[in-house]
Amino acid sequence: MGEPGLAVIGAGPAGLAATLAAAARGVHVTLIDSGAQAGGQFYRQPAPGFRARRPQALHHQWRTWERLRDGLDTHVRAGRVRHLTDHHVWFVERRGAAGLTVHALVGPEQEEPAEVHADAVLLATGGHEKVLPFPGWTLPGVVTAGGAQAMLKGGLVLPGRTAVVAGTGPLLLPVATGLAAAGATVAALVDSADPAAFVRRSRALAGRPDKVAEGARYAGLLLRHRVRTLLGHTVVQAHGAERLEAVTIAALDRHGRVRPDTRRRLVCEVLAVGHGMLPHTDLADALGCRIDGTDVYADDEQRTDVPGVWAAGETTGIGGSALSLAEGHIAGRSIAARLAGRVPDPGEWAAAARTREKLRAFFAAVDSAYAPPAHWAEQVTDETVVCRCEEVSAGAVREAVRELGAGDLRTVKLLTRAGMGWCQGRVCGPGVAGVAGCAQAAGRTPFARPVPLGVLARVGETREPQAGESGEPQAGAERTAQERDQ
């Protein structure tokens, strides 16, 4: 088995499934992940030092995780897989016939560089939460829904004793039930989704009875823990002096506007809020991969349109762990065949392909039902900070549009600095776009995370120009149309 083989970026469900499938077929795999342990966000585990006695209590599909974990351990011991933890990938470089190089920063301080050379790369970088601003959302005690879940799974701590879970999307269900099971009093699960939307999509949803049963199980847990579920409602404002003390919620009319006569106040110490998920596309974008809307394009083999680059899991579209596992398995088999010099037979992954198509149809229906209120931005006051890194208010964004003529998100950014901070618009982008009334354009950034100048200098010094190059590194986004068609 000759190196360099395959580099898998991300050790969540998609990355693990691909690693196991490729390694089982003779491919040398380097699994690269920013976490200290495999599992990603979905299978996040408490640190060994916590000595958790029953970590499975915070998870479902635990047997699937055990199978993935044990399979990874077997391949690592056999030398077929190299697992690199605490490696934060910031760029993937195409080097023509020499393959690809993955650039990462190592350790918690992220100052030491590392490189992994590969014949093929799988992007299994997952997704991140979409959070829309509202008055009071910057108060201590307001956290993302996924953040609350991560604290519970990874740190075994409650973010607060009394909680409200709000926003929209299927993630709210495990967050609310997880907090309640861990001992928190969950005052309410507040979801802006219209109940009628699920009725209208009942045929599509019925295509996956296992997912319907999973939703019913969560509904039963909410009833057991006496958690009120308020569909067609939204959080209007968070209140508090030094930290969160209460939230105001209200019902929505059929147009997605707040009904003022329905406002009520709920006392809570923590508000876990989220409005769905967005794929991580930074690495794919820098490589020049095609992005369809918010998703990285992948064909039936999970190949992107960049030679040698595959993508699987949430980066190709949000759809949960089962879909990520199916896509990862397909990608791993496809890569193994391609690296062996043969055209793969789709029959090799027929069962996974059927699962993939059914789950994509199911989650397309789910996504259309779980949508943020159409007029959520009307509740954002001018004083509300919408870009936390640069402390840009909604009023400043509206002034840029109304008084200075900004007609797109890039111009708003230039005039207000919204999105120019640490997150580079990844967090605040949807909120700023909504307040500005602009379409959310895909952000094109050269690197997936901040990189010390010293690291860039060292990479430039050690890099040898490839045939046909001028001697300066070229971002994948700048490659020619001829290269794209290879």
CSV table of C-alpha atoms in Angstrom, one decimal:
chain,number,residue,atom,x,y,z
A,1,MET,CA,0.0,0.0,0.0
A,2,GLY,CA,1.7,3.1,-1.2
A,3,GLU,CA,1.3,6.6,0.2
A,4,PRO,CA,0.1,9.3,0.0
A,5,GLY,CA,-3.4,7.9,-0.8
A,6,LEU,CA,-6.5,9.7,0.6
A,7,ALA,CA,-6.8,12.7,3.0
A,8,VAL,CA,-10.2,12.9,4.7
A,9,ILE,CA,-10.9,16.3,6.3
A,10,GLY,CA,-13.4,15.9,9.1
A,11,ALA,CA,-14.0,12.9,11.5
A,12,GLY,CA,-17.7,13.2,11.7
A,13,PRO,CA,-20.2,10.6,10.3
A,14,ALA,CA,-19.3,11.2,6.7
A,15,GLY,CA,-15.6,11.3,7.2
A,16,LEU,CA,-15.6,8.2,9.3
A,17,ALA,CA,-17.8,6.2,6.9
A,18,ALA,CA,-15.5,7.2,4.0
A,19,THR,CA,-12.3,6.4,5.9
A,20,LEU,CA,-13.6,2.9,6.8
A,21,ALA,CA,-14.8,2.2,3.3
A,22,ALA,CA,-11.6,3.3,1.6
A,23,ALA,CA,-9.2,1.7,4.1
A,24,ALA,CA,-11.1,-1.7,3.8
A,25,ARG,CA,-10.2,-1.6,0.1
A,26,GLY,CA,-6.5,-1.0,0.5
A,27,VAL,CA,-6.3,2.8,0.5
A,28,HIS,CA,-3.9,4.5,2.9
A,29,VAL,CA,-6.0,7.1,4.6
A,30,THR,CA,-5.0,10.1,6.6
A,31,LEU,CA,-8.0,11.3,8.7
A,32,ILE,CA,-7.6,14.9,9.7
A,33,ASP,CA,-9.8,16.6,12.3
A,34,SER,CA,-9.7,19.6,14.6
A,35,GLY,CA,-11.1,17.6,17.5
A,36,ALA,CA,-9.2,15.8,20.2
A,37,GLN,CA,-11.3,12.7,19.4
A,38,ALA,CA,-13.2,11.3,16.4
A,39,GLY,CA,-16.9,11.8,16.1
A,40,GLY,CA,-17.4,15.3,15.0
A,41,GLN,CA,-20.3,17.4,16.4
A,42,PHE,CA,-22.9,14.6,16.1
A,43,TYR,CA,-20.8,12.0,18.1
A,44,ARG,CA,-19.1,14.5,20.3
A,45,GLN,CA,-17.7,12.7,23.4
A,46,PRO,CA,-16.7,14.0,26.8
A,47,ALA,CA,-13.0,14.2,27.4
A,48,PRO,CA,-11.6,11.0,29.0
A,49,GLY,CA,-10.7,12.9,32.1
A,50,PHE,CA,-14.4,13.3,32.9
A,51,ARG,CA,-14.7,9.5,33.3
A,52,ALA,CA,-18.3,9.7,32.1
A,53,ARG,CA,-20.0,6.5,33.1
A,54,ARG,CA,-22.9,6.6,30.7
A,55,PRO,CA,-22.0,8.9,27.7
A,56,GLN,CA,-24.6,7.0,25.6
A,57,ALA,CA,-27.3,8.7,27.6
A,58,LEU,CA,-26.7,11.9,25.7
A,59,HIS,CA,-26.8,10.2,22.2
A,60,HIS,CA,-29.0,8.2,20.0
A,61,GLN,CA,-27.6,5.8,17.3
A,62,TRP,CA,-24.9,4.9,19.9
A,63,ARG,CA,-24.4,1.4,18.3
A,64,THR,CA,-23.6,3.1,15.0
A,65,TRP,CA,-21.0,5.2,16.8
A,66,GLU,CA,-19.5,2.2,18.4
A,67,ARG,CA,-19.2,0.4,15.0
A,68,LEU,CA,-17.5,3.5,13.5
A,69,ARG,CA,-15.2,4.0,16.5
A,70,ASP,CA,-14.1,0.3,16.7
A,71,GLY,CA,-13.6,0.2,12.9
A,72,LEU,CA,-11.4,3.2,13.0
A,73,ASP,CA,-9.3,1.8,15.9
A,74,THR,CA,-8.8,-1.4,14.0
A,75,HIS,CA,-7.5,0.3,10.9
A,76,VAL,CA,-5.3,2.6,12.9
A,77,ARG,CA,-3.7,-0.3,14.7
A,78,ALA,CA,-3.2,-2.1,11.3
A,79,GLY,CA,-1.4,1.0,9.9
A,80,ARG,CA,-4.0,1.6,7.2
A,81,VAL,CA,-5.3,4.8,8.7
A,82,ARG,CA,-3.3,7.7,10.3
A,83,HIS,CA,-5.6,9.8,12.6
A,84,LEU,CA,-4.4,13.3,13.1
A,85,THR,CA,-6.2,15.1,15.9
A,86,ASP,CA,-6.1,18.8,16.8
A,87,HIS,CA,-5.3,19.6,13.2
A,88,HIS,CA,-7.1,22.7,12.0
A,89,VAL,CA,-7.2,22.8,8.2
A,90,TRP,CA,-6.9,26.2,6.6
A,91,PHE,CA,-6.2,25.5,2.9
A,92,VAL,CA,-6.1,22.7,0.4
A,93,GLU,CA,-3.7,23.2,-2.4
A,94,ARG,CA,-3.8,21.6,-5.9
A,95,ARG,CA,-0.3,20.8,-7.2
A,96,GLY,CA,-1.1,19.5,-10.7
A,97,ALA,CA,0.2,16.1,-11.3
A,98,ALA,CA,1.7,16.1,-7.8
A,99,GLY,CA,-1.7,15.7,-6.3
A,100,LEU,CA,-3.0,17.8,-3.4
A,101,THR,CA,-1.5,19.2,-0.2
A,102,VAL,CA,-3.6,19.8,2.9
A,103,HIS,CA,-2.3,22.7,5.1
A,104,ALA,CA,-3.2,22.7,8.8
A,105,LEU,CA,-2.4,24.4,12.1
A,106,VAL,CA,-1.6,22.1,14.9
A,107,GLY,CA,-2.7,22.2,18.6
A,108,PRO,CA,-4.9,24.5,20.7
A,109,GLU,CA,-2.8,27.6,19.9
A,110,GLN,CA,-2.9,26.9,16.1
A,111,GLU,CA,0.5,28.3,15.4
A,112,GLU,CA,2.5,25.3,14.2
A,113,PRO,CA,2.0,24.3,10.6
A,114,ALA,CA,1.5,20.8,9.2
A,115,GLU,CA,1.2,19.4,5.7
A,116,VAL,CA,-0.4,16.2,4.4
A,117,HIS,CA,0.2,15.2,0.8
A,118,ALA,CA,-2.5,13.1,-0.9
A,119,ASP,CA,-3.6,11.8,-4.3
A,120,ALA,CA,-7.3,12.5,-3.4
A,121,VAL,CA,-9.1,14.6,-0.8
A,122,LEU,CA,-12.5,14.2,0.7
A,123,LEU,CA,-14.1,17.3,2.2
A,124,ALA,CA,-16.3,16.1,5.1
A,125,THR,CA,-16.3,19.4,6.9
A,126,GLY,CA,-19.9,19.4,8.2
A,127,GLY,CA,-22.0,22.5,8.8
A,128,HIS,CA,-22.5,25.4,11.2
A,129,GLU,CA,-25.5,26.9,12.8
A,130,LYS,CA,-27.5,29.8,11.3
A,131,VAL,CA,-28.4,32.3,14.0
A,132,LEU,CA,-30.5,35.4,13.2
A,133,PRO,CA,-30.2,38.5,15.4
A,134,PHE,CA,-32.9,39.9,17.6
A,135,PRO,CA,-32.9,42.5,20.5
A,136,GLY,CA,-30.8,41.1,23.4
A,137,TRP,CA,-29.2,38.3,21.5
A,138,THR,CA,-25.7,39.3,22.6
A,139,LEU,CA,-26.5,38.9,26.3
A,140,PRO,CA,-24.5,36.3,28.3
A,141,GLY,CA,-26.8,33.3,28.6
A,142,VAL,CA,-27.9,33.4,25.0
A,143,VAL,CA,-26.2,30.5,23.2
A,144,THR,CA,-26.6,28.6,20.0
A,145,ALA,CA,-28.7,25.5,20.2
A,146,GLY,CA,-25.7,23.4,19.0
A,147,GLY,CA,-23.5,25.2,21.6
A,148,ALA,CA,-25.8,24.2,24.4
A,149,GLN,CA,-25.7,20.6,23.1
A,150,ALA,CA,-21.9,20.7,22.8
A,151,MET,CA,-21.6,21.9,26.4
A,152,LEU,CA,-23.8,19.0,27.5
A,153,LYS,CA,-22.2,16.3,25.4
A,154,GLY,CA,-18.5,17.4,25.6
A,155,GLY,CA,-18.4,19.1,29.0
A,156,LEU,CA,-21.2,17.4,30.9
A,157,VAL,CA,-22.4,20.7,32.1
A,158,LEU,CA,-25.7,22.5,31.9
A,159,PRO,CA,-25.6,26.1,30.4
A,160,GLY,CA,-28.3,27.0,32.9
A,161,ARG,CA,-30.9,25.6,35.2
A,162,THR,CA,-33.9,27.2,33.5
A,163,ALA,CA,-33.9,27.2,29.7
A,164,VAL,CA,-35.9,28.2,26.6
A,165,VAL,CA,-35.0,26.5,23.3
A,166,ALA,CA,-36.0,28.6,20.3
A,167,GLY,CA,-35.7,29.2,16.6
A,168,THR,CA,-36.5,26.6,14.0
A,169,GLY,CA,-35.2,23.3,12.7
A,170,PRO,CA,-35.0,19.6,13.8
A,171,LEU,CA,-31.9,20.3,15.9
A,172,LEU,CA,-34.1,22.0,18.6
A,173,LEU,CA,-35.7,18.6,19.4
A,174,PRO,CA,-32.6,16.8,20.7
A,175,VAL,CA,-31.4,20.0,22.4
A,176,ALA,CA,-34.6,20.5,24.4
A,177,THR,CA,-34.9,16.8,25.3
A,178,GLY,CA,-31.2,16.6,26.2
A,179,LEU,CA,-31.3,19.6,28.5
A,180,ALA,CA,-34.5,18.3,30.2
A,181,ALA,CA,-33.0,14.8,30.7
A,182,ALA,CA,-29.9,16.4,32.2
A,183,GLY,CA,-32.0,18.2,34.9
A,184,ALA,CA,-32.7,21.6,33.4
A,185,THR,CA,-36.2,23.0,33.5
A,186,VAL,CA,-37.1,23.8,29.9
A,187,ALA,CA,-39.8,26.4,30.0
A,188,ALA,CA,-40.7,26.0,26.3
A,189,LEU,CA,-39.6,24.8,22.9
A,190,VAL,CA,-40.4,27.8,20.7
A,191,ASP,CA,-40.4,27.0,16.9
A,192,SER,CA,-41.4,29.4,14.2
A,193,ALA,CA,-42.5,26.5,11.9
A,194,ASP,CA,-46.1,26.6,10.8
A,195,PRO,CA,-47.8,23.3,11.9
A,196,ALA,CA,-49.8,23.3,8.6
A,197,ALA,CA,-46.5,23.1,6.7
A,198,PHE,CA,-46.0,19.6,8.0
A,199,VAL,CA,-49.5,18.5,7.0
A,200,ARG,CA,-48.9,19.8,3.4
A,201,ARG,CA,-45.7,17.7,3.2
A,202,SER,CA,-47.1,14.6,4.9
A,203,ARG,CA,-46.6,12.4,1.8
A,204,ALA,CA,-42.9,13.3,1.4
A,205,LEU,CA,-42.3,12.9,5.2
A,206,ALA,CA,-44.1,9.5,5.2
A,207,GLY,CA,-41.4,8.2,2.8
A,208,ARG,CA,-39.1,7.8,5.8
A,209,PRO,CA,-41.1,6.2,8.6
A,210,ASP,CA,-38.0,5.7,10.7
A,211,LYS,CA,-37.5,9.5,10.8
A,212,VAL,CA,-41.2,10.0,11.6
A,213,ALA,CA,-40.8,7.5,14.4
A,214,GLU,CA,-37.7,9.4,15.6
A,215,GLY,CA,-39.7,12.7,15.7
A,216,ALA,CA,-42.5,10.9,17.6
A,217,ARG,CA,-40.0,9.6,20.1
A,218,TYR,CA,-38.8,13.2,20.7
A,219,ALA,CA,-42.4,14.4,21.1
A,220,GLY,CA,-42.9,11.7,23.7
A,221,LEU,CA,-39.8,12.8,25.7
A,222,LEU,CA,-41.0,16.4,25.6
A,223,LEU,CA,-44.3,15.3,27.1
A,224,ARG,CA,-42.6,13.2,29.7
A,225,HIS,CA,-40.5,16.2,30.8
A,226,ARG,CA,-43.5,18.6,30.6
A,227,VAL,CA,-41.8,20.8,28.0
A,228,ARG,CA,-44.3,23.1,26.2
A,229,THR,CA,-44.0,23.0,22.5
A,230,LEU,CA,-45.1,26.2,20.8
A,231,LEU,CA,-45.1,26.0,17.0
A,232,GLY,CA,-45.7,29.1,15.0
A,233,HIS,CA,-44.0,31.2,17.7
A,234,THR,CA,-40.8,33.2,17.8
A,235,VAL,CA,-38.5,35.0,20.3
A,236,VAL,CA,-39.0,38.7,20.0
A,237,GLN,CA,-36.5,39.9,22.6
A,238,ALA,CA,-34.1,38.7,25.3
A,239,HIS,CA,-34.0,40.7,28.6
A,240,GLY,CA,-31.4,41.2,31.3
A,241,ALA,CA,-29.1,43.7,32.9
A,242,GLU,CA,-25.7,41.8,33.2
A,243,ARG,CA,-27.0,38.5,31.8
A,244,LEU,CA,-30.1,36.9,30.5
A,245,GLU,CA,-33.1,37.0,32.8
A,246,ALA,CA,-36.1,36.4,30.6
A,247,VAL,CA,-37.3,36.3,27.0
A,248,THR,CA,-40.4,37.6,25.3
A,249,ILE,CA,-42.1,35.3,22.8
A,250,ALA,CA,-45.0,35.8,20.5
A,251,ALA,CA,-47.2,34.0,18.0
A,252,LEU,CA,-46.8,34.5,14.2
A,253,ASP,CA,-49.6,35.2,11.7
A,254,ARG,CA,-49.8,33.3,8.5
A,255,HIS,CA,-47.5,35.9,6.8
A,256,GLY,CA,-44.7,35.4,9.3
A,257,ARG,CA,-45.3,38.6,11.2
A,258,VAL,CA,-45.5,38.9,15.0
A,259,ARG,CA,-49.0,39.2,16.5
A,260,PRO,CA,-48.5,41.9,19.1
A,261,ASP,CA,-51.5,40.8,21.2
A,262,THR,CA,-49.8,37.4,21.8
A,263,ARG,CA,-46.6,38.5,23.5
A,264,ARG,CA,-45.7,36.8,26.7
A,265,ARG,CA,-42.6,36.8,29.0
A,266,LEU,CA,-40.8,33.6,30.1
A,267,VAL,CA,-38.2,33.6,32.9
A,268,CYS,CA,-35.0,31.7,32.0
A,269,GLU,CA,-31.3,31.6,32.6
A,270,VAL,CA,-30.3,30.4,29.2
A,271,LEU,CA,-31.8,30.7,25.7
A,272,ALA,CA,-30.6,28.1,23.2
A,273,VAL,CA,-31.4,29.5,19.8
A,274,GLY,CA,-30.8,28.4,16.2
A,275,HIS,CA,-32.4,28.8,12.8
A,276,GLY,CA,-31.1,25.8,11.0
A,277,MET,CA,-27.7,24.8,9.6
A,278,LEU,CA,-25.5,25.9,6.7
A,279,PRO,CA,-22.7,23.8,5.1
A,280,HIS,CA,-19.1,24.6,5.7
A,281,THR,CA,-17.8,25.5,2.2
A,282,ASP,CA,-14.7,27.5,2.8
A,283,LEU,CA,-12.2,24.8,1.7
A,284,ALA,CA,-14.3,23.8,-1.3
A,285,ASP,CA,-14.7,27.5,-2.3
A,286,ALA,CA,-11.0,28.2,-2.1
A,287,LEU,CA,-10.3,25.1,-4.3
A,288,GLY,CA,-12.7,26.4,-6.9
A,289,CYS,CA,-15.3,23.8,-6.4
A,290,ARG,CA,-18.8,24.5,-7.8
A,291,ILE,CA,-21.2,25.8,-5.1
A,292,ASP,CA,-24.9,25.3,-5.8
A,293,GLY,CA,-26.6,27.9,-3.6
A,294,THR,CA,-25.1,27.0,-0.2
A,295,ASP,CA,-24.1,23.4,-1.0
A,296,VAL,CA,-20.9,22.0,-2.5
A,297,TYR,CA,-21.8,20.2,-5.8
A,298,ALA,CA,-21.1,16.5,-5.9
A,299,ASP,CA,-22.1,13.9,-8.5
A,300,ASP,CA,-23.4,10.4,-8.0
A,301,GLU,CA,-20.0,9.3,-6.8
A,302,GLN,CA,-19.7,12.3,-4.4
A,303,ARG,CA,-17.0,13.8,-6.7
A,304,THR,CA,-16.8,17.6,-7.0
A,305,ASP,CA,-15.9,19.2,-10.3
A,306,VAL,CA,-12.3,19.6,-9.1
A,307,PRO,CA,-10.2,16.6,-10.1
A,308,GLY,CA,-9.1,14.6,-7.1
A,309,VAL,CA,-11.6,16.2,-4.7
A,310,TRP,CA,-14.7,14.5,-3.3
A,311,ALA,CA,-17.3,15.9,-0.8
A,312,ALA,CA,-19.7,14.2,1.5
A,313,GLY,CA,-22.0,14.9,4.4
A,314,GLU,CA,-23.4,18.3,5.5
A,315,THR,CA,-21.0,20.2,3.2
A,316,THR,CA,-23.0,19.0,0.2
A,317,GLY,CA,-26.3,19.8,1.9
A,318,ILE,CA,-27.8,19.6,5.4
A,319,GLY,CA,-29.4,16.2,6.0
A,320,GLY,CA,-28.4,14.6,9.3
A,321,SER,CA,-26.1,11.8,10.2
A,322,ALA,CA,-27.8,8.9,8.3
A,323,LEU,CA,-27.4,10.8,5.0
A,324,SER,CA,-23.8,11.7,5.9
A,325,LEU,CA,-23.0,8.1,6.5
A,326,ALA,CA,-24.5,7.0,3.2
A,327,GLU,CA,-22.6,9.8,1.3
A,328,GLY,CA,-19.4,9.0,3.1
A,329,HIS,CA,-19.6,5.3,2.3
A,330,ILE,CA,-20.2,6.0,-1.4
A,331,ALA,CA,-17.3,8.5,-1.5
A,332,GLY,CA,-14.9,6.0,0.2
A,333,ARG,CA,-15.8,3.2,-2.3
A,334,SER,CA,-15.5,5.6,-5.3
A,335,ILE,CA,-12.1,6.9,-4.2
A,336,ALA,CA,-10.8,3.4,-3.6
A,337,ALA,CA,-11.8,2.4,-7.2
A,338,ARG,CA,-10.5,5.6,-8.8
A,339,LEU,CA,-7.1,5.4,-7.0
A,340,ALA,CA,-6.8,1.8,-8.1
A,341,GLY,CA,-7.2,3.0,-11.7
A,342,ARG,CA,-10.6,1.6,-12.5
A,343,VAL,CA,-14.1,3.1,-13.1
A,344,PRO,CA,-16.3,2.1,-10.2
A,345,ASP,CA,-19.5,0.1,-10.6
A,346,PRO,CA,-22.4,2.0,-9.0
A,347,GLY,CA,-23.8,-1.4,-8.0
A,348,GLU,CA,-21.1,-1.5,-5.3
A,349,TRP,CA,-23.0,1.1,-3.3
A,350,ALA,CA,-26.5,0.6,-4.6
A,351,ALA,CA,-28.1,0.3,-1.1
A,352,ALA,CA,-26.3,3.5,0.1
A,353,ALA,CA,-27.4,5.3,-3.0
A,354,ARG,CA,-31.1,4.4,-2.4
A,355,THR,CA,-30.7,5.6,1.2
A,356,ARG,CA,-29.1,8.8,0.0
A,357,GLU,CA,-31.9,9.6,-2.5
A,358,LYS,CA,-34.7,8.9,0.0
A,359,LEU,CA,-33.1,11.0,2.7
A,360,ARG,CA,-32.4,13.9,0.4
A,361,ALA,CA,-36.1,13.9,-0.6
A,362,PHE,CA,-37.1,13.7,3.1
A,363,PHE,CA,-34.9,16.6,4.2
A,364,ALA,CA,-35.9,18.7,1.2
A,365,ALA,CA,-39.4,18.5,2.6
A,366,VAL,CA,-38.2,19.1,6.2
A,367,ASP,CA,-36.2,22.2,5.2
A,368,SER,CA,-39.1,23.8,3.4
A,369,ALA,CA,-41.3,23.3,6.5
A,370,TYR,CA,-38.6,24.6,9.0
A,371,ALA,CA,-38.1,28.1,7.8
A,372,PRO,CA,-37.4,31.3,9.8
A,373,PRO,CA,-40.2,33.8,9.9
A,374,ALA,CA,-40.5,35.7,6.6
A,375,HIS,CA,-40.5,39.1,8.3
A,376,TRP,CA,-38.1,38.4,11.2
A,377,ALA,CA,-35.9,41.4,10.4
A,378,GLU,CA,-38.8,43.8,11.2
A,379,GLN,CA,-38.3,42.9,14.9
A,380,VAL,CA,-34.6,43.9,14.8
A,381,THR,CA,-34.3,47.4,16.3
A,382,ASP,CA,-31.8,49.9,15.0
A,383,GLU,CA,-29.8,49.6,18.2
A,384,THR,CA,-29.4,45.8,17.9
A,385,VAL,CA,-25.8,44.7,17.1
A,386,VAL,CA,-25.9,42.5,14.1
A,387,CYS,CA,-22.1,42.0,13.6
A,388,ARG,CA,-20.6,41.3,17.0
A,389,CYS,CA,-16.9,41.2,15.8
A,390,GLU,CA,-17.1,44.8,14.5
A,391,GLU,CA,-20.0,46.0,16.7
A,392,VAL,CA,-22.1,47.1,13.8
A,393,SER,CA,-25.7,47.9,14.5
A,394,ALA,CA,-28.8,47.2,12.4
A,395,GLY,CA,-29.2,51.0,12.1
A,396,ALA,CA,-25.8,51.3,10.5
A,397,VAL,CA,-26.6,48.6,8.0
A,398,ARG,CA,-30.0,50.2,7.2
A,399,GLU,CA,-28.3,53.6,6.8
A,400,ALA,CA,-25.8,52.1,4.3
A,401,VAL,CA,-28.7,50.9,2.2
A,402,ARG,CA,-31.0,53.8,2.6
A,403,GLU,CA,-28.6,56.8,2.6
A,404,LEU,CA,-25.5,55.5,0.9
A,405,GLY,CA,-27.0,53.4,-1.8
A,406,ALA,CA,-25.6,49.9,-0.9
A,407,GLY,CA,-27.5,47.4,-3.0
A,408,ASP,CA,-25.6,44.2,-2.2
A,409,LEU,CA,-24.0,42.5,0.8
A,410,ARG,CA,-20.4,43.2,-0.4
A,411,THR,CA,-21.1,47.0,-0.5
A,412,VAL,CA,-22.7,46.9,2.9
A,413,LYS,CA,-19.6,45.2,4.2
A,414,LEU,CA,-17.3,47.9,2.7
A,415,LEU,CA,-19.4,50.7,4.1
A,416,THR,CA,-20.1,49.4,7.6
A,417,ARG,CA,-17.3,46.7,8.2
A,418,ALA,CA,-20.1,44.2,8.9
A,419,GLY,CA,-18.5,40.8,8.3
A,420,MET,CA,-14.9,42.0,8.4
A,421,GLY,CA,-14.1,40.6,11.9
A,422,TRP,CA,-12.9,37.3,13.1
A,423,CYS,CA,-15.7,35.2,11.7
A,424,GLN,CA,-15.5,36.9,8.2
A,425,GLY,CA,-19.2,36.9,8.0
A,426,ARG,CA,-19.7,33.2,8.6
A,427,VAL,CA,-21.8,33.9,11.7
A,428,CYS,CA,-23.3,37.4,11.0
A,429,GLY,CA,-23.7,37.0,7.2
A,430,PRO,CA,-27.4,35.8,7.2
A,431,GLY,CA,-28.4,38.4,9.8
A,432,VAL,CA,-26.7,41.3,8.0
A,433,ALA,CA,-28.2,40.2,4.7
A,434,GLY,CA,-31.7,40.0,6.2
A,435,VAL,CA,-31.5,43.4,7.8
A,436,ALA,CA,-30.1,44.9,4.6
A,437,GLY,CA,-32.7,43.3,2.4
A,438,CYS,CA,-29.9,41.8,0.3
A,439,ALA,CA,-29.4,38.3,-1.1
A,440,GLN,CA,-26.8,36.4,1.0
A,441,ALA,CA,-23.9,36.0,-1.4
A,442,ALA,CA,-21.4,33.1,-0.8
A,443,GLY,CA,-18.3,34.6,0.8
A,444,ARG,CA,-15.1,33.9,-1.1
A,445,THR,CA,-12.2,33.8,1.4
A,446,PRO,CA,-8.7,32.5,0.5
A,447,PHE,CA,-8.4,30.5,3.8
A,448,ALA,CA,-10.8,28.6,6.0
A,449,ARG,CA,-9.5,30.2,9.2
A,450,PRO,CA,-7.1,32.9,10.4
A,451,VAL,CA,-3.5,32.0,9.7
A,452,PRO,CA,-0.4,33.5,11.4
A,453,LEU,CA,1.8,35.5,9.0
A,454,GLY,CA,4.8,33.4,10.1
A,455,VAL,CA,3.1,30.2,8.9
A,456,LEU,CA,2.3,31.8,5.5
A,457,ALA,CA,5.9,32.9,5.2
A,458,ARG,CA,7.2,29.4,6.0
A,459,VAL,CA,4.8,27.8,3.5
A,460,GLY,CA,6.0,30.2,0.8
A,461,GLU,CA,9.6,29.5,1.5
A,462,THR,CA,9.3,25.7,1.4
A,463,ARG,CA,7.0,25.5,-1.6
A,464,GLU,CA,8.6,24.5,-4.9
A,465,PRO,CA,7.0,25.9,-8.1
A,466,GLN,CA,5.2,23.3,-10.2
A,467,ALA,CA,5.5,22.9,-14.0
A,468,GLY,CA,3.8,25.8,-15.7
A,469,GLU,CA,3.7,28.0,-12.6
A,470,SER,CA,5.2,31.4,-12.0
A,471,GLY,CA,6.5,30.4,-8.6
A,472,GLU,CA,3.7,31.9,-6.5
A,473,PRO,CA,0.9,29.7,-5.0
A,474,GLN,CA,-2.3,29.9,-6.9
A,475,ALA,CA,-5.7,29.6,-5.1
A,476,GLY,CA,-7.9,26.9,-6.7
A,477,ALA,CA,-10.6,29.5,-7.4
A,478,GLU,CA,-8.3,31.1,-9.9
A,479,ARG,CA,-7.6,28.1,-12.1
A,480,THR,CA,-8.5,28.2,-15.8
A,481,ALA,CA,-11.7,26.9,-17.3
A,482,GLN,CA,-9.6,24.3,-19.2
A,483,GLU,CA,-8.3,22.9,-15.8
A,484,ARG,CA,-11.9,22.7,-14.5
A,485,ASP,CA,-12.9,20.5,-17.4
A,486,GLN,CA,-10.1,18.0,-17.0
